[in-house]
């Protein structure tokens, strides 16, 4: 899968080098609404998974266009790690995550606790906790549960709510924020 150019660099390395240079030229956005309307030239997402040890630092949108290879990597990263099932993540969810992260003005990547969940995984989690929805947007690839060490749940939720683009759940005891691209709403878990 790692295609190599004549210089011996993999495509992933080339994309990473491009992302590093493109990000330095990125404008600072004053609010997520402008960001989600295409107020900038690039969109970037940074995450790591404590479950798999994987890291992702990816420019996935440039000048009005999603980068297919980058989105494919995000889909793989956000897979159900229990079953290894991959689902297309709704681009609106990725945009909300990126916009919220930008509003928080941090370089720290999100710790992703849950992205896509297969129906089997969702049923298992639901049997263990009443806080798991039967028809969870995680099963549609439309939600993520995220944490930042340098920001509180309250700060993260405030940034996600500023996007006015989906649901925001605050889970103080478990120290994470749920973000989705469903109906605009918020709740405490």
XYZ file of C-alpha atoms in Angstrom:
189
model
C 0.000 0.000 0.000
C 2.922 2.365 0.567
C 3.638 3.604 -2.939
C 7.175 4.925 -3.347
C 8.239 7.823 -5.556
C 11.529 7.969 -7.486
C 13.136 9.731 -4.524
C 12.317 6.779 -2.246
C 9.612 8.626 -0.273
C 6.259 7.000 0.383
C 3.043 8.761 -0.539
C 2.240 9.077 3.170
C 5.591 10.800 3.792
C 4.981 13.172 0.900
C 1.479 13.988 2.166
C 2.908 14.540 5.646
C 5.595 16.881 4.325
C 3.006 18.792 2.327
C 0.715 18.997 5.366
C 3.515 20.359 7.524
C 4.250 23.157 5.067
C 0.592 23.882 4.254
C -0.366 24.193 7.905
C 2.169 26.931 8.544
C 0.342 29.077 5.998
C -3.103 28.357 7.455
C -5.135 31.348 8.559
C -6.410 31.630 12.114
C -10.183 31.349 12.176
C -12.205 33.495 14.557
C -15.105 31.065 14.808
C -16.148 27.614 13.720
C -19.137 28.782 11.700
C -16.867 30.561 9.217
C -14.576 27.564 9.175
C -17.420 25.202 8.365
C -18.651 27.491 5.582
C -15.252 27.244 3.907
C -13.712 30.295 5.559
C -10.200 28.878 5.208
C -7.937 27.268 2.676
C -7.190 24.062 4.603
C -8.685 21.782 7.206
C -6.586 19.554 9.420
C -7.327 16.856 11.995
C -4.957 15.556 14.688
C -5.789 12.492 16.781
C -4.310 9.480 18.475
C -5.854 6.272 19.722
C -4.937 4.901 23.118
C -6.455 1.580 22.029
C -4.368 0.986 18.896
C -1.415 3.325 19.474
C -2.040 4.915 16.077
C -1.572 8.625 15.406
C -3.055 10.824 12.716
C -2.045 14.359 11.732
C -3.668 15.050 8.423
C -4.678 17.887 6.143
C -7.864 16.473 4.639
C -9.364 19.484 2.827
C -7.675 22.114 0.665
C -9.322 25.057 -1.059
C -12.834 23.613 -1.117
C -11.947 20.001 -1.879
C -11.625 16.951 0.334
C -8.471 14.889 -0.245
C -9.710 11.352 -0.946
C -6.602 9.554 0.321
C -6.623 11.597 3.525
C -10.321 10.916 4.138
C -9.692 7.208 3.515
C -6.970 7.262 6.207
C -9.290 9.058 8.626
C -11.969 6.411 7.988
C -9.442 3.669 8.761
C -8.173 5.465 11.874
C -11.727 5.920 13.209
C -12.668 2.265 12.597
C -14.197 -0.002 15.224
C -10.969 -1.253 16.808
C -12.758 -4.202 18.397
C -13.943 -5.691 15.089
C -11.616 -3.844 12.674
C -14.702 -2.779 10.669
C -14.243 0.445 8.692
C -17.082 2.797 7.778
C -17.071 6.078 5.893
C -17.066 8.809 8.502
C -19.491 11.610 7.710
C -17.401 14.545 6.522
C -19.533 16.910 8.590
C -18.397 15.135 11.763
C -14.751 15.461 10.751
C -15.329 19.170 10.029
C -16.946 19.712 13.441
C -14.045 17.967 15.162
C -11.476 20.017 13.231
C -13.329 23.309 13.764
C -13.692 22.658 17.502
C -10.010 21.789 17.780
C -9.107 24.987 15.940
C -11.254 27.069 18.311
C -9.424 25.565 21.290
C -6.105 26.843 19.907
C -4.111 23.746 20.889
C -1.488 21.698 19.096
C -2.241 18.642 21.197
C -4.034 15.927 19.198
C -7.405 14.646 20.299
C -7.420 11.307 22.057
C -10.159 9.443 20.195
C -12.054 7.113 22.505
C -14.697 6.046 20.003
C -15.364 6.734 16.348
C -17.283 4.229 14.248
C -18.939 1.427 16.212
C -20.252 -1.711 14.557
C -23.751 -2.798 15.613
C -22.112 -5.705 17.478
C -19.845 -3.376 19.467
C -22.670 -0.928 20.144
C -24.875 -3.751 21.473
C -22.064 -4.987 23.737
C -21.433 -1.469 25.110
C -25.169 -0.914 25.528
C -25.434 -4.084 27.630
C -22.791 -2.633 29.974
C -23.989 0.980 30.166
C -27.349 2.712 29.975
C -25.556 5.741 28.460
C -25.143 4.047 25.062
C -27.922 4.821 22.580
C -29.610 1.916 20.787
C -29.451 3.778 17.464
C -26.166 5.543 18.158
C -24.811 7.878 15.488
C -21.477 6.098 16.044
C -22.959 3.184 14.044
C -23.536 5.524 11.087
C -20.040 7.006 11.204
C -21.488 10.318 12.354
C -20.029 10.662 15.866
C -16.817 10.658 17.863
C -15.946 10.671 21.565
C -12.878 12.801 22.204
C -10.605 13.973 24.996
C -7.822 16.549 25.394
C -5.444 16.562 28.363
C -4.898 20.313 28.114
C -8.560 21.342 27.950
C -11.508 20.597 30.194
C -14.680 18.877 29.093
C -16.430 22.228 29.529
C -13.968 24.004 27.218
C -14.211 21.285 24.571
C -18.018 21.248 24.703
C -18.156 25.042 24.423
C -16.021 24.921 21.267
C -18.138 22.133 19.744
C -21.380 23.982 20.569
C -19.991 27.128 18.900
C -20.048 25.199 15.609
C -23.851 24.969 15.827
C -23.600 21.948 13.556
C -24.622 18.874 15.564
C -24.932 17.199 18.926
C -22.577 17.756 21.842
C -22.561 15.493 24.878
C -20.490 16.300 27.957
C -19.333 13.343 30.027
C -17.595 14.807 33.057
C -17.042 11.596 35.012
C -15.489 9.852 32.024
C -13.690 13.037 30.881
C -14.744 13.185 27.233
C -16.954 15.078 24.808
C -19.211 13.456 22.232
C -19.454 15.339 18.915
C -21.795 14.387 16.093
C -23.339 15.844 12.933
C -26.916 15.018 13.894
C -29.576 17.443 15.080
C -28.178 20.438 16.998
C -28.627 19.598 20.690
C -26.588 19.114 23.840
C -26.782 16.936 26.942
C -24.853 15.788 29.993
C -23.974 12.139 30.271
